[in-house]
PDB file of C-alpha atoms in Angstrom:
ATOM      1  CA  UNK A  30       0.000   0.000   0.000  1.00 54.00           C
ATOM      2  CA  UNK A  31       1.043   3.313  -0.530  1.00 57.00           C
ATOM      3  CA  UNK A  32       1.683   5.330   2.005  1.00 57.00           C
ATOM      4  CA  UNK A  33       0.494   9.237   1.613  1.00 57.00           C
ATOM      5  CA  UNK A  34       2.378  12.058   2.968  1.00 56.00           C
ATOM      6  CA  UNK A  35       0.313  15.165   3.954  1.00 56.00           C
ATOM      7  CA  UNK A  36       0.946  18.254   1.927  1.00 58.00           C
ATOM      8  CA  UNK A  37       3.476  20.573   3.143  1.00 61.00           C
ATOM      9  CA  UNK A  38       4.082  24.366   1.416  1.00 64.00           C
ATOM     10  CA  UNK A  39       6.714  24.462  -0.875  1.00 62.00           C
ATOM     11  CA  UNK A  40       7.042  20.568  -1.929  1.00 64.00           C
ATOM     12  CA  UNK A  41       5.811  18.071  -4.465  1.00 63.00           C
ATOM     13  CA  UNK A  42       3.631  15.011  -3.715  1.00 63.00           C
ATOM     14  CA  UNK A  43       5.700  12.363  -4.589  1.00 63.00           C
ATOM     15  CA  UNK A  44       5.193  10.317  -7.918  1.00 63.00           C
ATOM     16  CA  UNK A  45       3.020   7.288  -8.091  1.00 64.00           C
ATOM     17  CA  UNK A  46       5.197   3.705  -8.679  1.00 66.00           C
ATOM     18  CA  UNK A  47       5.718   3.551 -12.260  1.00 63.00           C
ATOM     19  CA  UNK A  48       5.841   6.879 -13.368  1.00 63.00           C
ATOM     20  CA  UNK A  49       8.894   8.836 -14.670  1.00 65.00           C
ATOM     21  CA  UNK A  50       9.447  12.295 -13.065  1.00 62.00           C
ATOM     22  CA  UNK A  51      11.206  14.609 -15.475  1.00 64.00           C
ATOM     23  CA  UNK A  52      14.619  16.388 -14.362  1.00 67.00           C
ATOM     24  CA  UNK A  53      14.437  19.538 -12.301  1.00 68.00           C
ATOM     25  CA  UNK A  54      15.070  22.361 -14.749  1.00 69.00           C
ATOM     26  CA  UNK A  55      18.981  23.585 -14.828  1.00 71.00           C
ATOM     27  CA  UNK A  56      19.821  27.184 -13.072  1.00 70.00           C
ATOM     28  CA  UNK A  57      21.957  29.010 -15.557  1.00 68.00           C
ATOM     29  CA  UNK A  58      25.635  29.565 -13.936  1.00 69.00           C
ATOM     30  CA  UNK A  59      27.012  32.315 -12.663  1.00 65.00           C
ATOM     31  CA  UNK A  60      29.247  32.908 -15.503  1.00 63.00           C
ATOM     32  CA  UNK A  61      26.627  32.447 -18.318  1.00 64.00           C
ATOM     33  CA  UNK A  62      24.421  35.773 -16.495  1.00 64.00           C
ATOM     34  CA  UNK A  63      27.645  37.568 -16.429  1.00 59.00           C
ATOM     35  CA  UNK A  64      27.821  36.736 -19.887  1.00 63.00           C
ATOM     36  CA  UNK A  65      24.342  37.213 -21.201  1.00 64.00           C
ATOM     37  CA  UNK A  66      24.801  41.054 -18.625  1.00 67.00           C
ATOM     38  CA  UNK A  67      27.818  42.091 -20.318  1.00 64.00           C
ATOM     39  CA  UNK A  68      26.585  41.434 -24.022  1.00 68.00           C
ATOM     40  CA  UNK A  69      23.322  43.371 -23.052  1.00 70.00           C
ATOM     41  CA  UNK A  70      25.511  46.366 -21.958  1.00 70.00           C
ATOM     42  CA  UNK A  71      27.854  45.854 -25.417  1.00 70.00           C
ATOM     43  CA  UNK A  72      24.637  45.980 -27.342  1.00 73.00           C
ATOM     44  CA  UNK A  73      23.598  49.177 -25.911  1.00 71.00           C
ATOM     45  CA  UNK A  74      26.452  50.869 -26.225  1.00 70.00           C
ATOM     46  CA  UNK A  75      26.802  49.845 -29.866  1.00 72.00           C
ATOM     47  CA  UNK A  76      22.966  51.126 -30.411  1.00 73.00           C
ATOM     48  CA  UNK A  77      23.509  54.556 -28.665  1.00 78.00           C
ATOM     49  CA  UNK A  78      27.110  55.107 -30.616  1.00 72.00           C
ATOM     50  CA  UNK A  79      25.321  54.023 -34.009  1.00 77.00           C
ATOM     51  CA  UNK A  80      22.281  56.887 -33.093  1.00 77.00           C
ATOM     52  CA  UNK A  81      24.809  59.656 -31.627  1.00 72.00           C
ATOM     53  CA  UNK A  82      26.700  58.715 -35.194  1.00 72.00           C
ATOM     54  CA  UNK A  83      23.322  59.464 -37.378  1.00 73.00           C
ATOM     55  CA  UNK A  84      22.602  62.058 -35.259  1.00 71.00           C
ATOM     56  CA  UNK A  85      25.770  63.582 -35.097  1.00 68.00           C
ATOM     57  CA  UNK A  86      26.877  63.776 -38.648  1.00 56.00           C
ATOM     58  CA  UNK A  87      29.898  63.602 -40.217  1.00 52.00           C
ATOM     59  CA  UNK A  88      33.340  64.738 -38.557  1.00 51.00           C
ATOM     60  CA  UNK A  89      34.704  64.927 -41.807  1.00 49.00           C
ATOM     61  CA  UNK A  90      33.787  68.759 -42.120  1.00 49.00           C
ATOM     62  CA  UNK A  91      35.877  70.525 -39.433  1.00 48.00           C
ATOM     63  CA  UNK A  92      33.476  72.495 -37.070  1.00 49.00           C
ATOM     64  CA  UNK A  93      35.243  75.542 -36.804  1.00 48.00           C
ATOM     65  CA  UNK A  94      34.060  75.872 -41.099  1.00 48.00           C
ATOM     66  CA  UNK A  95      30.562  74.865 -40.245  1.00 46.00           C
ATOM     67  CA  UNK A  96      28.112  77.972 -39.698  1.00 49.00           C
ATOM     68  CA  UNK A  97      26.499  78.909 -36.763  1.00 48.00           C
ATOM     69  CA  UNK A  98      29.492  76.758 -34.973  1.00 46.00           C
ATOM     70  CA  UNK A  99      32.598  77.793 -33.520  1.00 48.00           C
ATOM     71  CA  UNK A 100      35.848  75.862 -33.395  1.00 47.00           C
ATOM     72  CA  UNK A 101      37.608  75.019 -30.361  1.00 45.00           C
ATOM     73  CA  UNK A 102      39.661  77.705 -31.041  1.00 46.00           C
ATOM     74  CA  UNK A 103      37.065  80.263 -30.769  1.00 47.00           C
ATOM     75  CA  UNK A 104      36.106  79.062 -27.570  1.00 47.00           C
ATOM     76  CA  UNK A 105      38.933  78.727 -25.601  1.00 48.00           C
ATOM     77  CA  UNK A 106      40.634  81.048 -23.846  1.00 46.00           C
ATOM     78  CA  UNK A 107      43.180  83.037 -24.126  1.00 48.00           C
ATOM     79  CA  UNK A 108      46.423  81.699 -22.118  1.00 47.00           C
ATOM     80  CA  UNK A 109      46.953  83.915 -18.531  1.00 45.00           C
ATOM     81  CA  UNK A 110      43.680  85.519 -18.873  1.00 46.00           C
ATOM     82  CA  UNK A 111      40.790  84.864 -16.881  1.00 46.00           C
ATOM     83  CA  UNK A 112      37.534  83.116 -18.637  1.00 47.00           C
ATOM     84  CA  UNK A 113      35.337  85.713 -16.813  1.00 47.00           C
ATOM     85  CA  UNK A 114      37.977  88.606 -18.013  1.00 48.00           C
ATOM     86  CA  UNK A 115      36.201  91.527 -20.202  1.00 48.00           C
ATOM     87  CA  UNK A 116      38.733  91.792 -23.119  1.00 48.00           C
ATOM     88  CA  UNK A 117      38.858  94.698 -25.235  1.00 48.00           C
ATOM     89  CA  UNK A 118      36.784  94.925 -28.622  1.00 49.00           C
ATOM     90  CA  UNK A 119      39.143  94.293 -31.436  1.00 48.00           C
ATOM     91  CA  UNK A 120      38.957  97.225 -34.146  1.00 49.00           C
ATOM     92  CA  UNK A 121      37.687  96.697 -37.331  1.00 48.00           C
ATOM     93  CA  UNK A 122      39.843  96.255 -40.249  1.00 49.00           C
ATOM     94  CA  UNK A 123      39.169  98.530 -42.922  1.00 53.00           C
ATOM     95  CA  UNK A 124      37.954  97.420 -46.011  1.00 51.00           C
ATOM     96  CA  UNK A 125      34.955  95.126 -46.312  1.00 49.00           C
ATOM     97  CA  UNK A 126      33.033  94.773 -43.415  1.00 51.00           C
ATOM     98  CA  UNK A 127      32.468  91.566 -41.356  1.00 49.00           C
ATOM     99  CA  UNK A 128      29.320  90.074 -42.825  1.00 53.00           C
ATOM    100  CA  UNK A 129      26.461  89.218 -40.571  1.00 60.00           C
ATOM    101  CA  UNK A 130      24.248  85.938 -40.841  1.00 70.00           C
ATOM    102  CA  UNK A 131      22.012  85.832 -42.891  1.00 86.00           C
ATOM    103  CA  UNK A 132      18.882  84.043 -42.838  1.00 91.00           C
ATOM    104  CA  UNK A 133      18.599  80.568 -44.986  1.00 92.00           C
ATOM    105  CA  UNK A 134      15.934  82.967 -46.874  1.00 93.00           C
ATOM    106  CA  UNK A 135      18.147  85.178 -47.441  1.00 93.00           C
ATOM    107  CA  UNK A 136      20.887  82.883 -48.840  1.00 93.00           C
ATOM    108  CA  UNK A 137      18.376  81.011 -50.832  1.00 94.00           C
ATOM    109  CA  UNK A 138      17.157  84.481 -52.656  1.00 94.00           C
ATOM    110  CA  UNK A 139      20.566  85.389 -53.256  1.00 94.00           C
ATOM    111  CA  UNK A 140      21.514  82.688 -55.002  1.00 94.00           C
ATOM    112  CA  UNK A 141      18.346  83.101 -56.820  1.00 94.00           C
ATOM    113  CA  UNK A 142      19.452  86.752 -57.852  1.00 94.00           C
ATOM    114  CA  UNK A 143      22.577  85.400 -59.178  1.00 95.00           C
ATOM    115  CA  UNK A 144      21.817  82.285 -61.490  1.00 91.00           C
ATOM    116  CA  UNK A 145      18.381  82.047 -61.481  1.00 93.00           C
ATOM    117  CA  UNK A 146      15.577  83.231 -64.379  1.00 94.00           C
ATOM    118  CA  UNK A 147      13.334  85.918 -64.975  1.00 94.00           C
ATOM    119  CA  UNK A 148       9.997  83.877 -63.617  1.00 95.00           C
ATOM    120  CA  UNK A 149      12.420  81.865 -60.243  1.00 94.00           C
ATOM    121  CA  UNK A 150      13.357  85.403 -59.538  1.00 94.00           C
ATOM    122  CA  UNK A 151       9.469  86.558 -59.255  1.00 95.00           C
ATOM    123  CA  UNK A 152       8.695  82.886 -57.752  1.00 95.00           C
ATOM    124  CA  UNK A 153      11.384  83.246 -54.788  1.00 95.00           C
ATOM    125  CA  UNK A 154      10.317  87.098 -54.134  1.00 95.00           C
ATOM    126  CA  UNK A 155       7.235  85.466 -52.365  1.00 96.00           C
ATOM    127  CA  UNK A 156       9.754  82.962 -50.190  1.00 96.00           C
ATOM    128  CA  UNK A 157       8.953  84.706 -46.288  1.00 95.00           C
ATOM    129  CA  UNK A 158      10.809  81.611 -44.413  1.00 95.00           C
ATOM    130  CA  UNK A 159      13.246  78.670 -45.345  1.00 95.00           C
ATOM    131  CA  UNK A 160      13.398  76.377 -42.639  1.00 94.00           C
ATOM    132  CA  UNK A 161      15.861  73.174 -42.154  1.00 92.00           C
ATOM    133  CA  UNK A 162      18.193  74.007 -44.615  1.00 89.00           C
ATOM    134  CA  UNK A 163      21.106  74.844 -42.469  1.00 87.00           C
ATOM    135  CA  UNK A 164      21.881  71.165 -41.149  1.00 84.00           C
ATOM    136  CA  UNK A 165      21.767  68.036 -44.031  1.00 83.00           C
ATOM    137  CA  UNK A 166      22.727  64.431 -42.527  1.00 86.00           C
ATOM    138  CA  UNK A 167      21.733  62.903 -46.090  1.00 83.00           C
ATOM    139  CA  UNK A 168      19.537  60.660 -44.024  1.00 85.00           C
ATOM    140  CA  UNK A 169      16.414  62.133 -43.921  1.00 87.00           C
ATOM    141  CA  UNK A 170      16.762  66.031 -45.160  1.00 91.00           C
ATOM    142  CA  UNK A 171      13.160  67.817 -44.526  1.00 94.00           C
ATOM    143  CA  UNK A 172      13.124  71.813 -45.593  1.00 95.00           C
ATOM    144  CA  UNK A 173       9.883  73.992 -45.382  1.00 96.00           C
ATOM    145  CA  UNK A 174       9.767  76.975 -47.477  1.00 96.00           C
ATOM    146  CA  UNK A 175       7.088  79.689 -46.201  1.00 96.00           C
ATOM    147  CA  UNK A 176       5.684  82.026 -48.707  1.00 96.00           C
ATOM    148  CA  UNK A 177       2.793  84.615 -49.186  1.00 96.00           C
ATOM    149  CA  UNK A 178       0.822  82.925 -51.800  1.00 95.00           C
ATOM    150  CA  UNK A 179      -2.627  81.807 -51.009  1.00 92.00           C
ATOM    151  CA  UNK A 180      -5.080  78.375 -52.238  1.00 91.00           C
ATOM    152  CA  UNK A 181      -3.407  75.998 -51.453  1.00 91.00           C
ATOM    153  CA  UNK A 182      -2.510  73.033 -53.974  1.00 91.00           C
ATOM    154  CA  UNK A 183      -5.532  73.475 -55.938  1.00 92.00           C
ATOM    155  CA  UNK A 184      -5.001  77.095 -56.281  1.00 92.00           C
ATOM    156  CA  UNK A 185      -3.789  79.388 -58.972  1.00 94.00           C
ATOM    157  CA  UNK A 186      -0.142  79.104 -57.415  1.00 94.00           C
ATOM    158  CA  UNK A 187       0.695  75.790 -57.618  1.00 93.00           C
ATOM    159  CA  UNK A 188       3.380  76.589 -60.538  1.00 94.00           C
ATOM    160  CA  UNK A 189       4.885  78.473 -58.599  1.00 95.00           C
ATOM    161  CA  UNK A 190       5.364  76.515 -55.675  1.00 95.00           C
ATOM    162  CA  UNK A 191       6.880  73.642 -57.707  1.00 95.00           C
ATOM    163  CA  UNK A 192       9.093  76.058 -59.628  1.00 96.00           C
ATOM    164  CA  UNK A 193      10.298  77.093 -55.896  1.00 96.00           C
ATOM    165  CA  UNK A 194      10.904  73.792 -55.347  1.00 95.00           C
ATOM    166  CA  UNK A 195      12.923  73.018 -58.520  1.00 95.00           C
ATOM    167  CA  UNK A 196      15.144  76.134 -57.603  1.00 95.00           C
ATOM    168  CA  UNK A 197      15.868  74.715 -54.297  1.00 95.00           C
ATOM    169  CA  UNK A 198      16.853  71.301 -55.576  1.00 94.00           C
ATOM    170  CA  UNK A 199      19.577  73.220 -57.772  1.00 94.00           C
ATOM    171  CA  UNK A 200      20.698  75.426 -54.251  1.00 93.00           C
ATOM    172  CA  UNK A 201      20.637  72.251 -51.710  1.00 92.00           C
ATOM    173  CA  UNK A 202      21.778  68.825 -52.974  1.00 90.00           C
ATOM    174  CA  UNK A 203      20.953  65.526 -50.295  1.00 90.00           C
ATOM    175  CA  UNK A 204      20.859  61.606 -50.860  1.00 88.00           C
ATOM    176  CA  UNK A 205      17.075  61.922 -49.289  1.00 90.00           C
ATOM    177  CA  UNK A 206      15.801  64.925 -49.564  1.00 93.00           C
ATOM    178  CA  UNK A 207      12.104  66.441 -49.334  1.00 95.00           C
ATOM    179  CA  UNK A 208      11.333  70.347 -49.817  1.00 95.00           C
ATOM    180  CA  UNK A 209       8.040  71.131 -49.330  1.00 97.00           C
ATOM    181  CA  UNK A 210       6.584  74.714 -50.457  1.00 97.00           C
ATOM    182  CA  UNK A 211       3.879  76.097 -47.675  1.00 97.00           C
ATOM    183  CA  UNK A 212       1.195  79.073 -48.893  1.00 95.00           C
ATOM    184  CA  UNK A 213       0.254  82.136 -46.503  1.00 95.00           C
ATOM    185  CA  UNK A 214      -2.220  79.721 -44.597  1.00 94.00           C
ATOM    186  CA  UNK A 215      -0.303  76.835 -43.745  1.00 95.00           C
ATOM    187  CA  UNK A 216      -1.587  74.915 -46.790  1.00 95.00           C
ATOM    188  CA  UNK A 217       0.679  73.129 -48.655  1.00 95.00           C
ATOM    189  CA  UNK A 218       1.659  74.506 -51.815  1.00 94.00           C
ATOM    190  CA  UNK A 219       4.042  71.618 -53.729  1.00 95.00           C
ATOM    191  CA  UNK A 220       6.780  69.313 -52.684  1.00 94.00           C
ATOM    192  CA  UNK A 221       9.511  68.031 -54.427  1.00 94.00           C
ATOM    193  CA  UNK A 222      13.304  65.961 -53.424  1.00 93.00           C
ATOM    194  CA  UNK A 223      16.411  67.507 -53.452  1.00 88.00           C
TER     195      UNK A 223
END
């Protein structure tokens, strides 16, 4: 006869004659989760220096030539002075003066003047904003160009809006690019790559 236990918290009734009881699982070792930890941290570190890469850019371009950035040089300062030191303002030379920034409108309109025709000259006098076109990763490129027409796609301006963007795809080049041409209202106008 068999002889029954009484159930106790935390353990198995015990098999019936006969029957085969399958192996108690296997803990992993301590060296297999050191293992399985370290090539979780290796993978994130790989992921967040492949997205600081796409994010970052290129190094390739020194920063001190890219606009809007100043090289290490500019920032640093000045041996045996004091960072918080005021230093006097340098004179100008004479001769041309320094030129301020200008807008991305203002580039793109410019360029305009210089090569473009008769009817991308009267196009781009309507540009009001150019936005995105300072920074290109050739990954995804997105510029919006802001201008006073009005209707819209379906309105009498859409020429013009794809004309703008045709002009812009000869200013910017980008693997990926998509310019898309916005009317008074908000309303898109016309898109095209670049």
């Amino acid at each position: 006869m068999n002889q029954q236990y009484p159930d106790q918290p935390g353990q198995q009734p015990p098999m019936p004659a006969g029957m085969y009881a399958p192996p108690p699982p296997k803990k992993k070792s301590a060296a297999a989760k050191v293992g399985i930890g370290c090539g979780g941290a290796f993978g994130a570190l790989v992921l967040i220096g492949i997205i600081a890469a796409a994010v970052g850019g290129s190094d390739a371009e020194p920063q001190a030539d890219k606009p809007g950035k100043p090289g290490k040089a500019a920032t640093a300062p000045a041996k045996g002075k004091a960072q918080g030191a005021a230093e006097p303002a340098e004179a100008e030379p004479k001769g041309k003066p320094k030129a301020a920034h200008t807008s991305p409108a203002d580039q793109f309109k410019a360029f305009v003047a210089k090569s473009g025709s008769a009817n991308e000259k009267a196009a781009i006098g309507h540009v009001t904003k150019v936005q995105g076109a300072e920074e290109q990763n050739d990954i995804l490129d997105s510029v919006d160009i802001y201008t006073d027409f009005t209707g819209g796609m379906v309105g009498p301006h859409q020429s013009e809006g794809k004309l703008i963007a045709s002009v812009f795809a000869d200013w910017k080049q980008s693997k990926n690019g998509l310019v898309t041409i916005y009317d008074a209202k908000g309303e898109i106008l016309s898109n095209g790559n670049f």
